[in-house]
PDB file of C-alpha atoms in Angstrom:
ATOM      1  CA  UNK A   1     126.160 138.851  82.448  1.00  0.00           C
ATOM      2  CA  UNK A   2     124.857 138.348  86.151  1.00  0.00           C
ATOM      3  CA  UNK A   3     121.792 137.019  87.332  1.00  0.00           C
ATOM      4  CA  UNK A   4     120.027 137.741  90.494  1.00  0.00           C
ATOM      5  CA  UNK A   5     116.726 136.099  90.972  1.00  0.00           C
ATOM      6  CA  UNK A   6     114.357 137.738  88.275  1.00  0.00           C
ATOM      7  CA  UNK A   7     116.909 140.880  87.110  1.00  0.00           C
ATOM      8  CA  UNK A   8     119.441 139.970  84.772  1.00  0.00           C
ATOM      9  CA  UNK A   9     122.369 142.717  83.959  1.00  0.00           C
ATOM     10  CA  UNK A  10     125.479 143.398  83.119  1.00  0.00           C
ATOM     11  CA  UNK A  11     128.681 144.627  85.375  1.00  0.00           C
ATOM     12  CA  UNK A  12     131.488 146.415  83.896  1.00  0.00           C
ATOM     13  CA  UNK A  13     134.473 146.144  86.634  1.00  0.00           C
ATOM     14  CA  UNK A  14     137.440 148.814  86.685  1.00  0.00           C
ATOM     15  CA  UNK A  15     140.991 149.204  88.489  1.00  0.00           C
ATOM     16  CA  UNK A  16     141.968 152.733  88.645  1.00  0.00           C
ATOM     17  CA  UNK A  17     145.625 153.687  88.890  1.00  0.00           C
ATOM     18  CA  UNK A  18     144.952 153.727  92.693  1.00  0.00           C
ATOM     19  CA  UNK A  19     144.612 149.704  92.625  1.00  0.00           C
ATOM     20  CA  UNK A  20     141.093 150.217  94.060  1.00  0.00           C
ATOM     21  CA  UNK A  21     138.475 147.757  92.157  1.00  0.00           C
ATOM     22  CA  UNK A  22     135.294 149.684  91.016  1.00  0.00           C
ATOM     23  CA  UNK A  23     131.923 147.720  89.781  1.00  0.00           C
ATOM     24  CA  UNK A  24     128.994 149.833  87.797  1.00  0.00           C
ATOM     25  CA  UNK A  25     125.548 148.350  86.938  1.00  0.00           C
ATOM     26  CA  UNK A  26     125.289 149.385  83.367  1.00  0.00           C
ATOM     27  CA  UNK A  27     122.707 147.433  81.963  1.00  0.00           C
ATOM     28  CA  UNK A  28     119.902 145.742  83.820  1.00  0.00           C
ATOM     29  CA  UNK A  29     116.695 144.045  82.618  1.00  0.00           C
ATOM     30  CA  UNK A  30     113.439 143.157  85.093  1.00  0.00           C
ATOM     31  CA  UNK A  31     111.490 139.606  84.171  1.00  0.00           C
ATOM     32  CA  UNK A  32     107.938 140.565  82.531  1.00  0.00           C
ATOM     33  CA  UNK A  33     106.342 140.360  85.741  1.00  0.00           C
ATOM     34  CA  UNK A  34     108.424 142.563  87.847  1.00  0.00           C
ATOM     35  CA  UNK A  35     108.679 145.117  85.295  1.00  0.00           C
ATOM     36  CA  UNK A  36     104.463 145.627  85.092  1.00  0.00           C
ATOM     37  CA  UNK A  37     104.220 145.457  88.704  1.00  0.00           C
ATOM     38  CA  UNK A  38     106.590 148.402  88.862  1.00  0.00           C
ATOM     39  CA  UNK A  39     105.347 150.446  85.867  1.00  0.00           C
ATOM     40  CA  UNK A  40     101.518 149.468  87.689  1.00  0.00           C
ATOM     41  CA  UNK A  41     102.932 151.525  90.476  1.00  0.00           C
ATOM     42  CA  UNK A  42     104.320 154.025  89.034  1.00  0.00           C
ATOM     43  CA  UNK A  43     100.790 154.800  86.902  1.00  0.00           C
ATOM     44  CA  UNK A  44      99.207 154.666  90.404  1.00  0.00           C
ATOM     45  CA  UNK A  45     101.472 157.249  91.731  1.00  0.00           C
ATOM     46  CA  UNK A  46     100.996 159.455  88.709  1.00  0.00           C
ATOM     47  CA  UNK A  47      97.412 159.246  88.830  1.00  0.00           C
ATOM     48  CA  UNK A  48      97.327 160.155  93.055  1.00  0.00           C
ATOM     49  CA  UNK A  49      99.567 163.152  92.183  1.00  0.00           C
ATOM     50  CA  UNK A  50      97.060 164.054  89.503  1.00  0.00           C
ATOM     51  CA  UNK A  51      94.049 163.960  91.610  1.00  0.00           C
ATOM     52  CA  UNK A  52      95.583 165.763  94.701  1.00  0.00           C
ATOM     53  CA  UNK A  53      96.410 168.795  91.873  1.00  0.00           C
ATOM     54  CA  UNK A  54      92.687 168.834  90.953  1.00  0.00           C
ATOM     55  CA  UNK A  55      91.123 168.173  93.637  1.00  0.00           C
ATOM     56  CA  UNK A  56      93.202 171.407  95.158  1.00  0.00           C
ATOM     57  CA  UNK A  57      92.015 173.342  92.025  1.00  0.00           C
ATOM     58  CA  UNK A  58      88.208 172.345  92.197  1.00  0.00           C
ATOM     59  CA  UNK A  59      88.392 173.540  96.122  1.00  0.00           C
ATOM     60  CA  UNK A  60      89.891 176.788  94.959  1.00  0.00           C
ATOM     61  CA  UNK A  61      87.415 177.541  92.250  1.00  0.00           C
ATOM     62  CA  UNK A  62      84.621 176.367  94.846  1.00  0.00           C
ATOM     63  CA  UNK A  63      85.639 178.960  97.439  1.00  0.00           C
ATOM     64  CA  UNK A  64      86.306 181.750  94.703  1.00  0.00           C
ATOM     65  CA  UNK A  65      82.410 181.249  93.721  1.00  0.00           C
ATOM     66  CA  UNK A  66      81.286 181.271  97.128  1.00  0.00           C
ATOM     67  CA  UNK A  67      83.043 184.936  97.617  1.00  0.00           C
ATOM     68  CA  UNK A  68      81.720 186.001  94.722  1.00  0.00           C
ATOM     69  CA  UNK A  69      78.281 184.658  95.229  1.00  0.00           C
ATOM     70  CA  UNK A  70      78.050 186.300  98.672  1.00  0.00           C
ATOM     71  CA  UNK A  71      80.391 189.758  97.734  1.00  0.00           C
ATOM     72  CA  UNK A  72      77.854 190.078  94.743  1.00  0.00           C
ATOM     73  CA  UNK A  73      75.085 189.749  96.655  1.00  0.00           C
ATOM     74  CA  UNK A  74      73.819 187.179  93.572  1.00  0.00           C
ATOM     75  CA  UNK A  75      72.011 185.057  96.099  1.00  0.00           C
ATOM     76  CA  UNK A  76      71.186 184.681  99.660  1.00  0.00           C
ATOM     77  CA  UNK A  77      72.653 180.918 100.488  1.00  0.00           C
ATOM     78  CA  UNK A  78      71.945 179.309 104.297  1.00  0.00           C
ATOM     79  CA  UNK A  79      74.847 176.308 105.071  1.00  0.00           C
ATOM     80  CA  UNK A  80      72.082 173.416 103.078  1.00  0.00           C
ATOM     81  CA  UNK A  81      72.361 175.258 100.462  1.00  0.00           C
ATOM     82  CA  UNK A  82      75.939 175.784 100.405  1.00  0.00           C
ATOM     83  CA  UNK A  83      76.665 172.770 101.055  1.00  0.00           C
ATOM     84  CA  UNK A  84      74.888 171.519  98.390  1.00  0.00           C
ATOM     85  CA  UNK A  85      76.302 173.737  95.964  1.00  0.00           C
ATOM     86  CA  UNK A  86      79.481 172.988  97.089  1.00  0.00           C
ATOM     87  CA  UNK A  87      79.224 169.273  96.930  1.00  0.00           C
ATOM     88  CA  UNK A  88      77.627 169.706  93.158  1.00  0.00           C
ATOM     89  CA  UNK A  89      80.498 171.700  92.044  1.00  0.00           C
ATOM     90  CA  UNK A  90      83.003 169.423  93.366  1.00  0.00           C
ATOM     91  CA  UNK A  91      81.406 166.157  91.885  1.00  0.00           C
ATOM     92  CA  UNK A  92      81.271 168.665  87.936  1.00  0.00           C
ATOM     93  CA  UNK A  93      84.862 169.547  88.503  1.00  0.00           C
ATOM     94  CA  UNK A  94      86.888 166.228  89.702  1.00  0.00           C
ATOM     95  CA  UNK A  95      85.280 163.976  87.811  1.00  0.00           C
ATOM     96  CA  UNK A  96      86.486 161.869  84.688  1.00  0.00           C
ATOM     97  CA  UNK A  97      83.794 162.602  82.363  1.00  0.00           C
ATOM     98  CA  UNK A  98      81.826 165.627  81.474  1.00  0.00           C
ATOM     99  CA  UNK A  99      79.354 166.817  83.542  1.00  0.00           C
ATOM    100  CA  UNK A 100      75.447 166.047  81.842  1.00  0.00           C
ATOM    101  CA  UNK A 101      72.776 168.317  82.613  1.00  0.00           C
ATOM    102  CA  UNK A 102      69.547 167.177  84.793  1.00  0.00           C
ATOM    103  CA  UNK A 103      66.273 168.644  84.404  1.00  0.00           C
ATOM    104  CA  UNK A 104      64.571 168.983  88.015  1.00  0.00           C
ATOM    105  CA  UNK A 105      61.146 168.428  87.626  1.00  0.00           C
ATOM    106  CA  UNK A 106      60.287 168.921  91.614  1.00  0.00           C
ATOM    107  CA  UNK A 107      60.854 171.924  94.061  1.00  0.00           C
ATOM    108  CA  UNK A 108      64.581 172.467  94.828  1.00  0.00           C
ATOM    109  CA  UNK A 109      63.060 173.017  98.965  1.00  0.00           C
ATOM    110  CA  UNK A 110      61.706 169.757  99.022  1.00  0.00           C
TER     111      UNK A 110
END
């Protein structure tokens, strides 16, 4: 068993037929502290990766409603409005939790 700083392992050494000396890590162990730093980065990489896939869906599903909003002629939108709508759908559609309804008591042109 070697040691090197906070890793312990173990080395299994060969000689071939050809005389040449071969080492091979087959074992080796991280201290506690080492090990959750690297596992914390791994979960951080797994959750980027995660966000950049639905964050690239929610864009797609925002412009697909905005062609068929305008090729439907459902509603005449200016660029506030779009903009709004676009923003609204994106918050829904990337975030965490379900989305909760408001009720909007006021003018939606104010």
């Amino acid at each position: 068993m070697s040691s090197i700083g906070k890793i312990t392992g173990t080395v299994c050494r060969l000689t071939h037929n050809d005389g040449i000396k071969r080492q091979f890590l087959n074992y080796i162990a991280y201290a506690p502290e080492i090990a959750a730093a690297m596992l914390r980065r791994q979960q951080a990489e797994a959750i980027i990766s995660a966000r950049e896939k639905i964050v690239e869906g929610a864009v797609s599903m925002v412009q697909m409603a905005l062609k068929e909003i305008e090729g439907k002629h459902i509603v005449e939108l200016d660029d506030t409005k779009k903009a709004a709508m676009v923003s609204n759908l994106l918050v829904v559609l990337c975030a965490d939790e379900s989305a909760q309804p408001v009720l909007n008591t006021g003018s939606l042109y104010q």
